[in-house]
Amino acid sequence: MSSDMSVAVKSGLEGVVAAATTLSSVDGEAGELIIGGYRLEEFAGRATFEETIHLLWYGSLPTAAQLRDLMATLAANRPLPEATSSLIRSAAADRMTAMDALRMALDSLSLVTRTEDHNDRTAQPLGLIARIPTIIADYARLLAGTDVIAPDPELGEAANYLYMLRGARPKPEHVRALDTYLNTVIDHGLNASTFTARVIASTGSDIVSALVGALGALKGPLHGGAPGPALDMVFEIGTADRAEAVIRAKLERGERLMGFGHRVYKVRDPRADVLAVAAARLLERGAADPALYGLVRHVETTALRLLEEYKPGRRLQTNVEFYTALVLHSIGLEAELFTPTFAMSRAAGWTAHYFEQQSTGRLIRPQSIYTGPHDRQWVPLETR
Ligand code: ACO
């Protein structure tokens, strides 16, 4: 394209529709998220993560037999290749962040996808998705200086993840809360990481490359990296009486409040509501800290009021990451594991989008407007 400046540049691609999908629908004005035909509120608090994977990949909830098969395949694929384990140990010795360790380890899973049945559309994604929790849990334990724990094939995905992290069978209410969280973030239209996966898929590249690229996009604080800093803000505030002063100071400095605002949602993110309910359920069962829960609610109310004062008309509402922080903290996850745990779920969405994009056979390739100089003359090296 020429440097015709009359062409509007949409640098954030807002409003651009770049894919048709049967996987999920995000309505930013109605505050509605639909996955595989179901409103999020309908299934997130009831389904297991495996049921939602089935819904996303095959378009329907599984029968009991289908669910048993899917769970057995996932459980059988959890162990890591020795080279991946060794890489994780090196990353832990260097105290890399969990997201960097996960990205490196995920890349090394080409070792397994290379040998799996390439004609089976599910063998490769299952092989990858099943191993992501093992990578995260092993890494967390190595960082903490403890031995890794072998996965338990008797446990489902959420329970096994908590078991590998802690070495003890988790409480049912923690498993339920984690399943709800994993269901809530499994897919979300053409978000930045899913778009990245689809761009890579559109070139005909392999599924591991698509996942590694998507993971890199998820890591950033404007996308999946927000819940850790959101929790940091709550802890920095510490007590309800400090909320106004701390938040006001952040907004005065021009900082963004993590866990608020969204490119698509101009009303409250429905995922925030589902996770707020999950947090309240943990509280009812005595599995969450009432003081922290009360503080989080107060910080949210104060933040929304001050965002309206400092950014009037921008319609900045609570997003999924704010309550992610509360739910994952309440079930005992370190903040360092929030974004990797997000990736553990979203990888199911990325793989579904990978195949959907590939089936279109269409390369994603937008254009840019050149704004640099023209007609420069060559100057020989000795006279530059
Ligand atoms: N805190 C303070 N101000 C904000 C925030 C925020 N969280 N979000 C947006 N704004 C401001 C912007 O500075 C801008 O102000 P201006 O008009 O005076 O320049 C205005 O609101 C509009 O913001 P945009 O940048 O146009 O919003 P955009 O759609 O690009 O941003 C985003 C969306 C990146 C999520 C943004 O709201 C943000 O940075 N939020 C904090 C990070 C976060 O929580 N990310 C997780 C998102 S959910 C997910 O990805 C899973």
Short mmCIF file of C-alpha atoms and ligand atoms in Angstrom, two decimals:
data_model
loop_
_atom_site.label_atom_id
_atom_site.label_comp_id
_atom_site.label_asym_id
_atom_site.label_seq_id
_atom_site.Cartn_x
_atom_site.Cartn_y
_atom_site.Cartn_z
CA MET A 1 0.00 0.00 0.00
CA SER A 2 1.23 3.53 -0.72
CA SER A 3 1.65 6.15 1.98
CA ASP A 4 -1.87 7.51 1.39
CA MET A 5 -2.48 9.04 4.83
CA SER A 6 -6.19 9.38 4.12
CA VAL A 7 -6.45 5.64 4.81
CA ALA A 8 -7.32 5.26 8.50
CA VAL A 9 -4.88 3.06 10.45
CA LYS A 10 -6.58 0.86 13.03
CA SER A 11 -3.46 0.19 15.04
CA GLY A 12 -5.33 -1.94 17.58
CA LEU A 13 -7.53 -3.55 14.87
CA GLU A 14 -10.58 -2.55 16.97
CA GLY A 15 -13.84 -3.37 15.26
CA VAL A 16 -12.09 -5.41 12.53
CA VAL A 17 -13.71 -8.82 11.97
CA ALA A 18 -10.95 -11.21 10.88
CA ALA A 19 -12.53 -14.64 11.43
CA ALA A 20 -15.82 -16.50 11.54
CA THR A 21 -15.94 -18.95 14.43
CA THR A 22 -18.31 -21.52 15.90
CA LEU A 23 -16.33 -21.60 19.14
CA SER A 24 -17.34 -18.54 21.17
CA SER A 25 -19.23 -15.29 20.90
CA VAL A 26 -18.39 -12.12 22.83
CA ASP A 27 -21.00 -9.35 22.98
CA GLY A 28 -19.34 -6.34 24.58
CA GLU A 29 -22.50 -4.24 24.84
CA ALA A 30 -24.74 -6.97 26.30
CA GLY A 31 -21.94 -8.34 28.51
CA GLU A 32 -22.55 -11.81 27.13
CA LEU A 33 -20.12 -14.66 26.47
CA ILE A 34 -21.34 -17.79 24.69
CA ILE A 35 -19.18 -20.90 24.36
CA GLY A 36 -20.31 -23.70 22.07
CA GLY A 37 -23.88 -22.36 22.19
CA TYR A 38 -24.12 -22.09 26.00
CA ARG A 39 -24.08 -18.84 27.97
CA LEU A 40 -21.10 -18.87 30.31
CA GLU A 41 -23.33 -18.60 33.40
CA GLU A 42 -25.18 -21.74 32.29
CA PHE A 43 -22.27 -24.14 32.43
CA ALA A 44 -19.15 -22.60 34.04
CA GLY A 45 -20.11 -23.48 37.63
CA ARG A 46 -21.42 -26.95 36.73
CA ALA A 47 -19.13 -28.49 34.09
CA THR A 48 -15.74 -30.02 34.65
CA PHE A 49 -12.89 -28.59 32.58
CA GLU A 50 -12.80 -31.79 30.51
CA GLU A 51 -16.51 -31.43 29.66
CA THR A 52 -15.84 -27.91 28.42
CA ILE A 53 -12.85 -29.04 26.34
CA HIS A 54 -15.19 -31.56 24.70
CA LEU A 55 -17.83 -28.89 24.11
CA LEU A 56 -15.29 -26.61 22.44
CA TRP A 57 -13.61 -29.23 20.29
CA TYR A 58 -16.55 -31.40 19.29
CA GLY A 59 -19.41 -28.91 19.58
CA SER A 60 -21.36 -30.85 22.24
CA LEU A 61 -21.14 -31.86 25.87
CA PRO A 62 -19.74 -35.39 26.14
CA THR A 63 -21.70 -38.51 26.98
CA ALA A 64 -20.43 -40.43 30.00
CA ALA A 65 -18.44 -42.76 27.71
CA GLN A 66 -16.94 -39.88 25.72
CA LEU A 67 -15.96 -38.12 28.93
CA ARG A 68 -14.30 -41.28 30.29
CA ASP A 69 -12.28 -41.61 27.06
CA LEU A 70 -11.22 -37.98 27.03
CA MET A 71 -10.18 -38.08 30.70
CA ALA A 72 -8.24 -41.30 30.18
CA THR A 73 -6.37 -39.88 27.19
CA LEU A 74 -5.50 -36.69 29.03
CA ALA A 75 -4.34 -38.63 32.10
CA ALA A 76 -2.17 -40.93 29.98
CA ASN A 77 -0.46 -37.96 28.30
CA ARG A 78 0.54 -36.05 31.45
CA PRO A 79 4.13 -37.31 31.90
CA LEU A 80 6.83 -35.14 30.33
CA PRO A 81 9.65 -36.21 28.02
CA GLU A 82 12.98 -36.30 29.87
CA ALA A 83 14.34 -33.42 27.77
CA THR A 84 11.43 -31.20 28.87
CA SER A 85 11.99 -32.09 32.54
CA SER A 86 15.66 -31.32 32.19
CA LEU A 87 14.89 -27.95 30.57
CA ILE A 88 12.55 -27.10 33.44
CA ARG A 89 15.26 -27.95 35.96
CA SER A 90 17.69 -25.58 34.17
CA ALA A 91 15.06 -22.83 34.10
CA ALA A 92 14.43 -23.29 37.84
CA ALA A 93 18.16 -23.12 38.58
CA ASP A 94 18.18 -19.75 36.75
CA ARG A 95 14.96 -18.70 38.56
CA MET A 96 13.22 -17.76 35.35
CA THR A 97 9.60 -16.60 35.54
CA ALA A 98 7.02 -19.38 35.36
CA MET A 99 5.71 -18.02 32.04
CA ASP A 100 9.17 -18.03 30.47
CA ALA A 101 9.78 -21.57 31.75
CA LEU A 102 6.40 -22.68 30.39
CA ARG A 103 7.10 -21.12 26.99
CA MET A 104 10.47 -22.87 26.70
CA ALA A 105 9.10 -26.20 27.91
CA LEU A 106 6.06 -26.00 25.63
CA ASP A 107 8.36 -25.49 22.67
CA SER A 108 10.21 -28.68 23.58
CA LEU A 109 6.94 -30.66 23.29
CA SER A 110 7.63 -30.84 19.54
CA LEU A 111 9.47 -33.93 20.78
CA VAL A 112 6.11 -35.60 21.42
CA THR A 113 3.89 -34.12 18.70
CA ARG A 114 6.42 -35.20 16.06
CA THR A 115 5.79 -38.82 16.84
CA GLU A 116 2.05 -38.71 17.49
CA ASP A 117 -0.54 -39.66 14.89
CA HIS A 118 -0.67 -36.73 12.49
CA ASN A 119 -3.96 -37.89 10.98
CA ASP A 120 -5.77 -37.64 14.31
CA ARG A 121 -6.96 -34.07 14.80
CA THR A 122 -7.07 -34.55 18.58
CA ALA A 123 -3.90 -36.52 19.36
CA GLN A 124 -1.60 -33.52 19.08
CA PRO A 125 -3.68 -31.00 21.04
CA LEU A 126 -4.44 -33.57 23.76
CA GLY A 127 -0.76 -34.40 24.02
CA LEU A 128 0.02 -30.73 24.54
CA ILE A 129 -2.88 -29.76 26.78
CA ALA A 130 -2.32 -32.72 29.09
CA ARG A 131 1.32 -31.80 29.64
CA ILE A 132 0.92 -28.06 30.30
CA PRO A 133 -0.29 -28.54 33.93
CA THR A 134 2.58 -30.97 34.54
CA ILE A 135 5.09 -28.39 33.30
CA ILE A 136 3.61 -25.67 35.52
CA ALA A 137 3.34 -27.84 38.64
CA ASP A 138 6.82 -29.36 38.23
CA TYR A 139 8.28 -25.91 37.70
CA ALA A 140 6.53 -24.44 40.75
CA ARG A 141 7.81 -27.26 42.95
CA LEU A 142 11.37 -27.01 41.62
CA LEU A 143 11.36 -23.26 42.22
CA ALA A 144 10.22 -23.92 45.78
CA GLY A 145 13.08 -26.39 46.20
CA THR A 146 10.79 -29.42 46.52
CA ASP A 147 10.63 -32.66 44.53
CA VAL A 148 8.21 -32.94 41.64
CA ILE A 149 5.14 -35.13 42.15
CA ALA A 150 4.04 -37.67 39.55
CA PRO A 151 0.57 -37.00 38.12
CA ASP A 152 -2.27 -39.12 39.51
CA PRO A 153 -4.20 -40.80 36.66
CA GLU A 154 -7.19 -41.29 38.97
CA LEU A 155 -7.75 -37.54 39.20
CA GLY A 156 -9.35 -35.16 36.71
CA GLU A 157 -7.46 -32.20 35.28
CA ALA A 158 -8.26 -29.63 37.98
CA ALA A 159 -7.76 -32.00 40.92
CA ASN A 160 -4.56 -33.45 39.48
CA TYR A 161 -3.10 -29.98 38.91
CA LEU A 162 -3.70 -29.02 42.56
CA TYR A 163 -2.39 -32.42 43.68
CA MET A 164 0.83 -32.05 41.68
CA LEU A 165 1.33 -28.56 43.10
CA ARG A 166 0.78 -29.52 46.74
CA GLY A 167 1.37 -33.23 47.05
CA ALA A 168 -1.98 -33.73 48.80
CA ARG A 169 -5.47 -34.50 47.54
CA PRO A 170 -7.24 -31.13 47.16
CA LYS A 171 -10.50 -30.13 48.85
CA PRO A 172 -13.55 -30.66 46.61
CA GLU A 173 -14.51 -26.97 46.88
CA HIS A 174 -11.07 -25.97 45.57
CA VAL A 175 -11.42 -28.39 42.65
CA ARG A 176 -14.89 -26.98 41.90
CA ALA A 177 -13.57 -23.40 41.98
CA LEU A 178 -10.65 -24.29 39.69
CA ASP A 179 -12.94 -26.09 37.22
CA THR A 180 -15.15 -22.99 37.16
CA TYR A 181 -12.13 -20.78 36.52
CA LEU A 182 -10.76 -23.04 33.74
CA ASN A 183 -14.20 -23.13 32.08
CA THR A 184 -14.49 -19.37 32.31
CA VAL A 185 -11.28 -18.53 30.45
CA ILE A 186 -11.15 -21.41 27.94
CA ASP A 187 -12.07 -19.26 24.94
CA HIS A 188 -12.95 -15.66 24.20
CA GLY A 189 -13.39 -14.76 20.56
CA LEU A 190 -10.48 -13.20 18.74
CA ASN A 191 -8.47 -12.02 21.75
CA ALA A 192 -4.79 -11.15 21.23
CA SER A 193 -3.34 -14.59 22.00
CA THR A 194 -5.97 -16.48 20.00
CA PHE A 195 -5.45 -14.11 17.08
CA THR A 196 -1.71 -14.84 17.32
CA ALA A 197 -2.43 -18.59 17.19
CA ARG A 198 -4.69 -18.09 14.17
CA VAL A 199 -2.12 -15.96 12.31
CA ILE A 200 0.46 -18.72 12.81
CA ALA A 201 -2.06 -21.43 11.82
CA SER A 202 -2.94 -19.44 8.68
CA THR A 203 0.61 -19.74 7.39
CA GLY A 204 0.37 -23.56 7.54
CA SER A 205 2.81 -23.71 10.45
CA ASP A 206 2.63 -26.41 13.16
CA ILE A 207 0.49 -26.48 16.31
CA VAL A 208 3.39 -26.17 18.77
CA SER A 209 4.52 -22.96 17.04
CA ALA A 210 0.97 -21.61 17.25
CA LEU A 211 0.76 -22.36 20.98
CA VAL A 212 4.17 -20.92 21.77
CA GLY A 213 3.30 -17.71 19.89
CA ALA A 214 -0.06 -17.47 21.64
CA LEU A 215 1.58 -17.98 25.03
CA GLY A 216 3.98 -15.11 24.31
CA ALA A 217 0.99 -12.85 23.58
CA LEU A 218 -0.87 -13.98 26.71
CA LYS A 219 2.06 -13.14 28.96
CA GLY A 220 1.78 -9.35 28.54
CA PRO A 221 0.21 -7.29 31.35
CA LEU A 222 -2.49 -5.88 29.04
CA HIS A 223 -3.76 -9.43 28.38
CA GLY A 224 -3.19 -12.46 30.63
CA GLY A 225 -0.52 -10.91 32.81
CA ALA A 226 -2.96 -8.69 34.72
CA PRO A 227 -4.18 -10.81 37.70
CA GLY A 228 -0.86 -10.88 39.58
CA PRO A 229 -0.56 -7.06 39.50
CA ALA A 230 -4.31 -6.80 40.34
CA LEU A 231 -3.72 -8.80 43.52
CA ASP A 232 -0.56 -6.77 44.25
CA MET A 233 -2.73 -3.64 44.15
CA VAL A 234 -5.18 -5.13 46.64
CA PHE A 235 -2.34 -6.10 48.99
CA GLU A 236 -0.71 -2.68 48.56
CA ILE A 237 -4.01 -1.10 49.61
CA GLY A 238 -4.15 -3.47 52.58
CA THR A 239 -7.13 -1.94 54.39
CA ALA A 240 -10.37 -0.47 53.04
CA ASP A 241 -9.65 3.01 54.40
CA ARG A 242 -6.56 3.28 52.13
CA ALA A 243 -8.31 2.26 48.90
CA GLU A 244 -9.31 5.72 47.75
CA ALA A 245 -5.89 7.32 48.35
CA VAL A 246 -3.87 4.50 46.74
CA ILE A 247 -6.10 4.23 43.66
CA ARG A 248 -6.34 7.99 43.24
CA ALA A 249 -2.54 8.26 43.37
CA LYS A 250 -2.21 5.59 40.67
CA LEU A 251 -4.67 7.35 38.40
CA GLU A 252 -2.98 10.72 39.06
CA ARG A 253 0.31 9.15 37.91
CA GLY A 254 -1.45 7.96 34.72
CA GLU A 255 -1.18 4.28 35.69
CA ARG A 256 -3.72 1.71 34.51
CA LEU A 257 -5.62 -0.23 37.13
CA MET A 258 -5.06 -3.91 36.44
CA GLY A 259 -8.27 -5.92 36.27
CA PHE A 260 -10.32 -3.05 34.83
CA GLY A 261 -11.18 -2.02 31.29
CA HIS A 262 -11.58 -4.17 28.21
CA ARG A 263 -11.29 -3.71 24.48
CA VAL A 264 -14.65 -5.36 23.79
CA TYR A 265 -16.69 -5.24 27.03
CA LYS A 266 -18.13 -1.80 27.69
CA VAL A 267 -20.28 -3.25 30.48
CA ARG A 268 -19.15 -5.60 33.23
CA ASP A 269 -17.24 -8.63 31.91
CA PRO A 270 -19.59 -11.62 32.46
CA ARG A 271 -16.56 -13.70 33.45
CA ALA A 272 -15.98 -11.34 36.40
CA ASP A 273 -19.50 -12.13 37.63
CA VAL A 274 -19.05 -15.90 37.29
CA LEU A 275 -15.79 -15.73 39.22
CA ALA A 276 -17.26 -13.38 41.84
CA VAL A 277 -19.94 -16.05 42.45
CA ALA A 278 -17.23 -18.74 42.64
CA ALA A 279 -15.34 -16.61 45.21
CA ALA A 280 -18.55 -16.11 47.23
CA ARG A 281 -19.14 -19.88 47.19
CA LEU A 282 -15.62 -20.48 48.52
CA LEU A 283 -16.33 -17.97 51.25
CA GLU A 284 -19.60 -19.68 52.23
CA ARG A 285 -17.74 -22.95 52.60
CA GLY A 286 -15.06 -21.35 54.74
CA ALA A 287 -12.47 -21.80 51.97
CA ALA A 288 -11.70 -18.11 51.38
CA ASP A 289 -10.44 -15.31 53.61
CA PRO A 290 -13.46 -13.11 54.53
CA ALA A 291 -11.25 -10.08 55.20
CA LEU A 292 -9.61 -10.34 51.77
CA TYR A 293 -12.98 -10.93 50.09
CA GLY A 294 -14.42 -7.81 51.76
CA LEU A 295 -11.36 -5.78 50.79
CA VAL A 296 -11.55 -6.92 47.16
CA ARG A 297 -15.22 -5.90 46.96
CA HIS A 298 -14.39 -2.50 48.45
CA VAL A 299 -11.40 -1.97 46.11
CA GLU A 300 -13.61 -2.83 43.14
CA THR A 301 -16.32 -0.32 44.10
CA THR A 302 -13.75 2.39 44.75
CA ALA A 303 -11.86 1.69 41.52
CA LEU A 304 -15.03 1.84 39.42
CA ARG A 305 -16.04 5.15 41.01
CA LEU A 306 -12.59 6.69 40.48
CA LEU A 307 -12.27 5.35 36.93
CA GLU A 308 -15.52 7.13 36.10
CA GLU A 309 -14.13 10.30 37.69
CA TYR A 310 -10.73 10.19 35.92
CA LYS A 311 -11.85 8.62 32.61
CA PRO A 312 -15.43 9.81 32.20
CA GLY A 313 -17.35 8.15 29.40
CA ARG A 314 -14.66 5.49 28.73
CA ARG A 315 -16.94 2.88 30.31
CA LEU A 316 -14.16 1.07 32.18
CA GLN A 317 -15.60 -1.89 34.08
CA THR A 318 -14.25 -4.84 36.07
CA ASN A 319 -12.70 -7.49 33.82
CA VAL A 320 -12.07 -11.21 34.36
CA GLU A 321 -8.60 -10.71 35.80
CA PHE A 322 -9.72 -8.91 38.95
CA TYR A 323 -11.72 -11.89 40.25
CA THR A 324 -9.25 -14.38 38.80
CA ALA A 325 -6.80 -13.04 41.36
CA LEU A 326 -9.22 -13.59 44.24
CA VAL A 327 -10.33 -17.10 43.17
CA LEU A 328 -6.86 -18.44 42.37
CA HIS A 329 -5.37 -16.93 45.53
CA SER A 330 -8.18 -18.43 47.61
CA ILE A 331 -7.45 -21.92 46.31
CA GLY A 332 -3.82 -21.47 47.28
CA LEU A 333 -2.09 -20.59 44.03
CA GLU A 334 0.91 -18.24 44.11
CA ALA A 335 0.47 -15.08 41.99
CA GLU A 336 3.35 -16.32 39.80
CA LEU A 337 1.08 -19.18 38.69
CA PHE A 338 -1.97 -17.09 37.73
CA THR A 339 -1.01 -16.50 34.09
CA PRO A 340 0.34 -20.04 33.51
CA THR A 341 -2.94 -21.40 34.92
CA PHE A 342 -4.82 -19.15 32.49
CA ALA A 343 -2.67 -20.62 29.69
CA MET A 344 -3.47 -24.18 30.86
CA SER A 345 -7.12 -23.50 30.02
CA ARG A 346 -6.79 -21.14 27.05
CA ALA A 347 -4.53 -23.67 25.28
CA ALA A 348 -7.72 -25.69 24.64
CA GLY A 349 -9.17 -22.62 22.92
CA TRP A 350 -5.98 -21.92 20.97
CA THR A 351 -5.87 -25.48 19.59
CA ALA A 352 -9.56 -25.38 18.56
CA HIS A 353 -8.93 -22.06 16.78
CA TYR A 354 -5.79 -23.48 15.18
CA PHE A 355 -7.81 -26.17 13.38
CA GLU A 356 -10.70 -23.85 12.60
CA GLN A 357 -8.31 -21.35 10.97
CA GLN A 358 -6.47 -24.05 9.05
CA SER A 359 -9.74 -25.32 7.63
CA THR A 360 -10.31 -21.92 5.96
CA GLY A 361 -7.01 -22.30 4.05
CA ARG A 362 -6.71 -18.49 4.11
CA LEU A 363 -3.46 -16.67 4.98
CA ILE A 364 -3.97 -13.77 7.43
CA ARG A 365 -2.02 -10.88 6.01
CA PRO A 366 -3.13 -7.26 6.67
CA GLN A 367 -1.40 -4.21 5.25
CA SER A 368 0.55 -1.25 6.61
CA ILE A 369 0.98 2.34 5.49
CA TYR A 370 4.57 3.42 4.90
CA THR A 371 5.34 6.65 6.76
CA GLY A 372 9.14 6.72 6.29
CA PRO A 373 11.22 8.86 3.95
CA HIS A 374 11.34 8.51 0.13
CA ASP A 375 13.94 9.11 -2.58
CA ARG A 376 17.05 8.72 -0.44
CA GLN A 377 20.33 8.52 -2.36
CA TRP A 378 22.99 5.83 -1.83
CA VAL A 379 26.06 7.15 0.06
CA PRO A 380 29.24 5.02 -0.13
CA LEU A 381 30.47 3.65 3.21
CA GLU A 382 33.66 5.76 3.25
CA THR A 383 31.73 9.02 2.97
CA ARG A 384 28.92 8.32 5.46
N1 ACO B 1 -7.02 1.91 34.19
C1 ACO B 1 -6.98 3.24 33.91
N2 ACO B 1 -7.26 3.76 32.70
C2 ACO B 1 -7.59 2.89 31.76
C3 ACO B 1 -7.67 1.50 31.97
C4 ACO B 1 -7.36 1.03 33.24
N3 ACO B 1 -7.41 -0.26 33.53
N4 ACO B 1 -8.03 0.89 30.82
C5 ACO B 1 -8.18 1.86 29.90
N5 ACO B 1 -7.92 3.06 30.47
C6 ACO B 1 -7.99 4.37 29.83
C7 ACO B 1 -6.91 4.58 28.79
O1 ACO B 1 -5.75 5.12 29.37
C8 ACO B 1 -7.58 5.53 27.84
O2 ACO B 1 -7.54 6.81 28.41
P1 ACO B 1 -7.48 8.12 27.45
O3 ACO B 1 -8.68 8.03 26.56
O4 ACO B 1 -7.50 9.26 28.43
O5 ACO B 1 -6.20 7.99 26.69
C9 ACO B 1 -9.04 5.08 27.86
O6 ACO B 1 -9.23 4.44 29.12
C10 ACO B 1 -9.39 4.12 26.76
O7 ACO B 1 -8.45 3.07 26.79
P2 ACO B 1 -7.94 2.27 25.55
O8 ACO B 1 -6.46 2.23 25.66
O9 ACO B 1 -8.50 2.73 24.27
O10 ACO B 1 -8.55 0.87 25.84
P3 ACO B 1 -8.12 -0.45 25.15
O11 ACO B 1 -9.32 -1.02 24.54
O12 ACO B 1 -6.95 -0.31 24.27
O13 ACO B 1 -7.60 -1.24 26.43
C11 ACO B 1 -7.09 -2.85 27.97
C12 ACO B 1 -8.06 -2.44 26.87
C13 ACO B 1 -5.68 -3.03 27.37
C14 ACO B 1 -7.56 -4.17 28.58
C15 ACO B 1 -7.07 -1.74 29.06
O14 ACO B 1 -8.35 -1.52 29.58
C16 ACO B 1 -6.08 -2.04 30.16
O15 ACO B 1 -4.90 -1.74 30.02
N6 ACO B 1 -6.56 -2.64 31.31
C17 ACO B 1 -5.67 -3.01 32.39
C18 ACO B 1 -4.99 -4.35 32.06
C19 ACO B 1 -5.94 -5.53 32.21
O16 ACO B 1 -6.70 -5.64 33.16
N7 ACO B 1 -5.84 -6.45 31.23
C20 ACO B 1 -6.64 -7.68 31.21
C21 ACO B 1 -7.71 -7.59 30.15
S1 ACO B 1 -8.72 -9.03 30.14
C22 ACO B 1 -7.80 -10.19 29.33
O17 ACO B 1 -7.03 -9.88 28.45
C23 ACO B 1 -7.97 -11.58 29.69
#
